[in-house]
Coordinates of C-alpha atoms in Angstrom, one line a residue:
Chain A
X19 CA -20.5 -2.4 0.9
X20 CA -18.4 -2.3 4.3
X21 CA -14.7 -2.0 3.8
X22 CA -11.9 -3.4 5.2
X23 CA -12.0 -3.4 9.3
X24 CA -9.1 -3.0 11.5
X25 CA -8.8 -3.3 15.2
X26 CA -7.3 -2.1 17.1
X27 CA -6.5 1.4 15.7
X28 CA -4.2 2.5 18.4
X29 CA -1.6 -0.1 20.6
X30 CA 1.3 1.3 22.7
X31 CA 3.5 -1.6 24.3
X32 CA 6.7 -2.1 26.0
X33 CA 9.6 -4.1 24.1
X34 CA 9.8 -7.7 24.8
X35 CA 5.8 -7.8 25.5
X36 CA 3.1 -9.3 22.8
X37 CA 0.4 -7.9 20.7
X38 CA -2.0 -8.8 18.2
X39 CA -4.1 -6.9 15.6
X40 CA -7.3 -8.1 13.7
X41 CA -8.4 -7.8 10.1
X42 CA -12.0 -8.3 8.8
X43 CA -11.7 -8.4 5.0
X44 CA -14.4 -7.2 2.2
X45 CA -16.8 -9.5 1.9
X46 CA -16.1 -12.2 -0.4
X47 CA -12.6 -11.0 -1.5
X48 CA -9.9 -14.4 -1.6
X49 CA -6.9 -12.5 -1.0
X50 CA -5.8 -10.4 2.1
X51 CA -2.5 -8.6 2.7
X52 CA -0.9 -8.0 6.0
X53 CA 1.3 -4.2 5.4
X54 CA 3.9 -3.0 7.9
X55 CA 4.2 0.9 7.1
X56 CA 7.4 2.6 8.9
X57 CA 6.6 6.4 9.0
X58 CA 8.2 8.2 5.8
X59 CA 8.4 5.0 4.0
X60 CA 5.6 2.9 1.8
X61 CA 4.2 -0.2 2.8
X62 CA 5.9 -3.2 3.1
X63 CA 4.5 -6.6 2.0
X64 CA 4.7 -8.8 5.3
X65 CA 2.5 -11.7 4.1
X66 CA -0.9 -12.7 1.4
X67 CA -3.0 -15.0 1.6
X68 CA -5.3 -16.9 -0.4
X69 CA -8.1 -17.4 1.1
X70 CA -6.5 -19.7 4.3
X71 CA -3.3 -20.9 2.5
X72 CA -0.2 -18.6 2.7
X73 CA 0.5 -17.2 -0.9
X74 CA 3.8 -15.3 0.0
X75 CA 5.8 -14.5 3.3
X76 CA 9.3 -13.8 2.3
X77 CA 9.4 -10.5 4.3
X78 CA 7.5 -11.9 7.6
X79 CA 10.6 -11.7 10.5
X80 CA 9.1 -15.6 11.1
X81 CA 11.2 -15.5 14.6
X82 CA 9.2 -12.8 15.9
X83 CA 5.6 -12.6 13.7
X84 CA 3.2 -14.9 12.7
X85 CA -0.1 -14.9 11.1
X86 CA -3.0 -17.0 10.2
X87 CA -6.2 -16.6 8.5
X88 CA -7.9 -20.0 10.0
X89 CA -11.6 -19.9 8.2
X90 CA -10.4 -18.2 5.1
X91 CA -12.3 -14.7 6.1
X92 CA -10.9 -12.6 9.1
X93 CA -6.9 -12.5 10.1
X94 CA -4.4 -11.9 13.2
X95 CA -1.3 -10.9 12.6
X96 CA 1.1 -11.5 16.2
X97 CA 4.4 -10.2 17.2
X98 CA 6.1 -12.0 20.1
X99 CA 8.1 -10.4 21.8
X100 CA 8.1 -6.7 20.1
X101 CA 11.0 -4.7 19.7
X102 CA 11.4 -1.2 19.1
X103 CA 12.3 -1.5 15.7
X104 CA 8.4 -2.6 14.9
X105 CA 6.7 0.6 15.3
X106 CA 5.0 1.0 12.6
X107 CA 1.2 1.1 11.0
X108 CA -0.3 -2.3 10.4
X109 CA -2.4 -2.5 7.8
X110 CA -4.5 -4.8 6.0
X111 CA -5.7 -5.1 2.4
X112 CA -7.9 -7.1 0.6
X113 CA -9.0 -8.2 -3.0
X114 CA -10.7 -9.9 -4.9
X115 CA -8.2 -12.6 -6.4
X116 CA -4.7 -13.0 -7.0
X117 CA -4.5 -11.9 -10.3
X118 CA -6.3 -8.9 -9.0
X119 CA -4.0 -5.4 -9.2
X120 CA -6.0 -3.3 -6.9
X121 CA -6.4 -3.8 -3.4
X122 CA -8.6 -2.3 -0.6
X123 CA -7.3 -1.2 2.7
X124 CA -8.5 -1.0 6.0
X125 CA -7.2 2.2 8.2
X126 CA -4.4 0.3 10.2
X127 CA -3.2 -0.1 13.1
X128 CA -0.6 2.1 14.6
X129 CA 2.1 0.1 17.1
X130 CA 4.6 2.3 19.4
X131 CA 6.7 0.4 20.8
X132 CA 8.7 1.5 23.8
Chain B
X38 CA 16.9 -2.5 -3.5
X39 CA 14.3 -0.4 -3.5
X40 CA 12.5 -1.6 -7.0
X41 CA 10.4 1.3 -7.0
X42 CA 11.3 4.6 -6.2
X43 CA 9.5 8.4 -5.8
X44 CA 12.2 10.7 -6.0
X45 CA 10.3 13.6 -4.8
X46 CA 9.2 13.2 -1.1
X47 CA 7.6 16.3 -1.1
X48 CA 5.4 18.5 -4.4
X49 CA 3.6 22.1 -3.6
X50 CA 1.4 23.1 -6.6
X51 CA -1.3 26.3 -6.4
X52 CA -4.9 25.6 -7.0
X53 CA -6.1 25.2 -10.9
X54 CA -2.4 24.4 -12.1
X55 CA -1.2 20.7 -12.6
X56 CA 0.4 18.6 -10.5
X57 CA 2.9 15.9 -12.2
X58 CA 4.4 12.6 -9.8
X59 CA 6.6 10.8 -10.9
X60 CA 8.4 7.3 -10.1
X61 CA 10.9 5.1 -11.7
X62 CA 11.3 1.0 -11.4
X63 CA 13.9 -1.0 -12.1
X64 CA 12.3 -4.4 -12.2
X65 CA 11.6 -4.7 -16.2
X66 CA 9.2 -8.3 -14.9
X67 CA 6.0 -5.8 -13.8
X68 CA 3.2 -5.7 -15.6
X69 CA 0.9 -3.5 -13.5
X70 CA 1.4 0.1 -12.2
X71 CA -0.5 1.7 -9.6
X72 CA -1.6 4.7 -7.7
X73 CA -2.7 5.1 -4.3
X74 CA -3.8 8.2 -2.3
X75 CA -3.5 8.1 0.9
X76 CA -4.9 10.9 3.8
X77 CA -3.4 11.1 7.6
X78 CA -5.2 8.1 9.7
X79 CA -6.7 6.6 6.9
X80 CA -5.5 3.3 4.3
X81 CA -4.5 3.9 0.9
X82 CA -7.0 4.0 -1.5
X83 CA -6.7 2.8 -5.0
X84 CA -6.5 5.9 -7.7
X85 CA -5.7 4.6 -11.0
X86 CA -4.1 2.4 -12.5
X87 CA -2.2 0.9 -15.9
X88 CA -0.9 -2.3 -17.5
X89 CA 2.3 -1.9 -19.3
X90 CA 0.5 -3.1 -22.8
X91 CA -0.9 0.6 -22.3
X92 CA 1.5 4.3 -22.4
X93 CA -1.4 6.1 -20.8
X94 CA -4.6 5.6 -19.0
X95 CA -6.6 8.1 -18.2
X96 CA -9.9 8.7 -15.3
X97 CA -11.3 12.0 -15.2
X98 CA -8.2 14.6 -13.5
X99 CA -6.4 11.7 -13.4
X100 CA -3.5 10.6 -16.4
X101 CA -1.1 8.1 -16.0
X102 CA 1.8 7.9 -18.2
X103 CA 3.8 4.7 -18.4
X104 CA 7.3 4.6 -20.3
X105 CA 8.4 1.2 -20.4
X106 CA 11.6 2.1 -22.0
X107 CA 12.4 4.8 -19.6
X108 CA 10.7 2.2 -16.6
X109 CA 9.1 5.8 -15.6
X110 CA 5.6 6.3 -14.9
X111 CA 3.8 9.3 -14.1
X112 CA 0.8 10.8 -12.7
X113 CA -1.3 14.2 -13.8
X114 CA -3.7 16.1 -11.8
X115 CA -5.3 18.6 -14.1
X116 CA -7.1 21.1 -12.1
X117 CA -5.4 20.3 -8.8
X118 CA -7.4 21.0 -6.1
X119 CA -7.2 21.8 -2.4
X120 CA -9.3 18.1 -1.6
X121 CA -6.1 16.1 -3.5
X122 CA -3.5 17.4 -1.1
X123 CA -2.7 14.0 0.3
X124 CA 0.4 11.5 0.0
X125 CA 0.6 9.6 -3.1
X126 CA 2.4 5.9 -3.7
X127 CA 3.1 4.4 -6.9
X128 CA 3.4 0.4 -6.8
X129 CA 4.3 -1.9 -8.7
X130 CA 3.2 -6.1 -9.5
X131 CA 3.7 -8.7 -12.1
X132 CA 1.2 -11.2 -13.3
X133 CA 0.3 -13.9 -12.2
X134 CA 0.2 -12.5 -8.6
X135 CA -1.3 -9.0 -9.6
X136 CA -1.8 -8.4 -5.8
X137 CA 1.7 -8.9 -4.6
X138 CA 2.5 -4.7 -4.8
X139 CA 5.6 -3.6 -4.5
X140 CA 5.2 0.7 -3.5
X141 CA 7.4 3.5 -3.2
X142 CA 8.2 5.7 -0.4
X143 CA 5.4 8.3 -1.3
X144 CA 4.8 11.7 -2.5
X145 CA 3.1 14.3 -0.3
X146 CA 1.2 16.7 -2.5
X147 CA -0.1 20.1 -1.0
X148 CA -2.6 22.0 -3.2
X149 CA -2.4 26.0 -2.1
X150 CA -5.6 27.4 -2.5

């Protein structure tokens, strides 16, 4: 079974400029979670989906991020414009359901900002 | 308010002995309790896990103990070895949104051969 894919695994940008990062999700799991890790800190919710409708997105900065998950499978998550503040790992998680407790992640994306 | 916390940022144990994490919640509405391992340049991947109808859950070298009173669970790695030296988040979710995870800042576990 092919896990969670993530591209791309590396972006360095300059503040004020735009980037976006792509998540495949297992195959046949509902539910997908974007993740914003700061180093030294756990991940951070950003937004969840069910398959395309958005479950939860309390701690999406909605001025600067969006994301959509059009066809119910694969996901962009945007920032526009960056700041330095968002340098951080992306990552993405799926599972199977809501009610589902564990999640599988992809290997994230890692954004430096400068 | 961080709702789940790992006190410990950092845990050395020698090869064979056990290794104990701990982390405390505060949010008395979650039902499920986690663990995820995590290596450099790789996701978290899911290591155990316990509802709170359960005070201890157990997977081969892996225990988790959950005290609902205390809001303190706990992870044992009995023989640690050299291959589990990795970070380590506890999280956190309540039903019916199982998924929604709330984690800690992590606990970086070296295993000395």
């Amino acid at each position: 079974e092919a896990g969670v894919a993530q591209s791309p695994r590396y972006k360095i940008i300059e503040k004020r400029q735009s980037v976006a990062f792509w998540c495949n999700p297992i195959s046949g799991h509902a539910t997908l979670y974007w993740y914003q890790q700061i180093l030294g800190q756990g991940p951070k919710l950003l937004i969840q989906f069910q398959n395309n409708g958005v479950v939860d997105d309390s701690q999406l900065p909605k001025d600067r991020f969006s994301a959509e998950r059009l066809k119910g499978v694969d996901s962009t998550l945007k920032i526009q414009p960056a700041k330095l503040e968002d340098s951080a790992v992306y990552l993405c998680a799926s599972s199977w359901a809501l009610s589902t407790d564990t999640q599988y992640f992809g290997p994230g994306t890692r954004l430096t900002v400068l | 308010d961080q709702q789940v916390k790992q006190n410990s940022p950092s845990l050395s144990v020698q090869e064979g002995r056990i290794s104990i994490l701990n982390c405390d919640y505060t949010n008395s509405m979650f039902d499920y309790f986690l663990w995820y391992k995590k290596y450099p340049a790789e996701g978290p991947t899911f290591l155990i896990s316990i509802s709170s109808i359960k005070d201890k859950n157990e997977d081969g070298r892996f225990t988790v103990f959950l005290n609902k009173s205390a809001k303190h669970l706990s992870l044992h790695i009995v023989p640690s070895q050299p291959g589990d030296s990795a970070v380590y988040f506890c999280a956190a979710s309540a039903m019916p949104n199982a998924g929604k995870s709330t984690f800690g800042d992590g606990t970086t576990l070296t295993v000395k051969p």
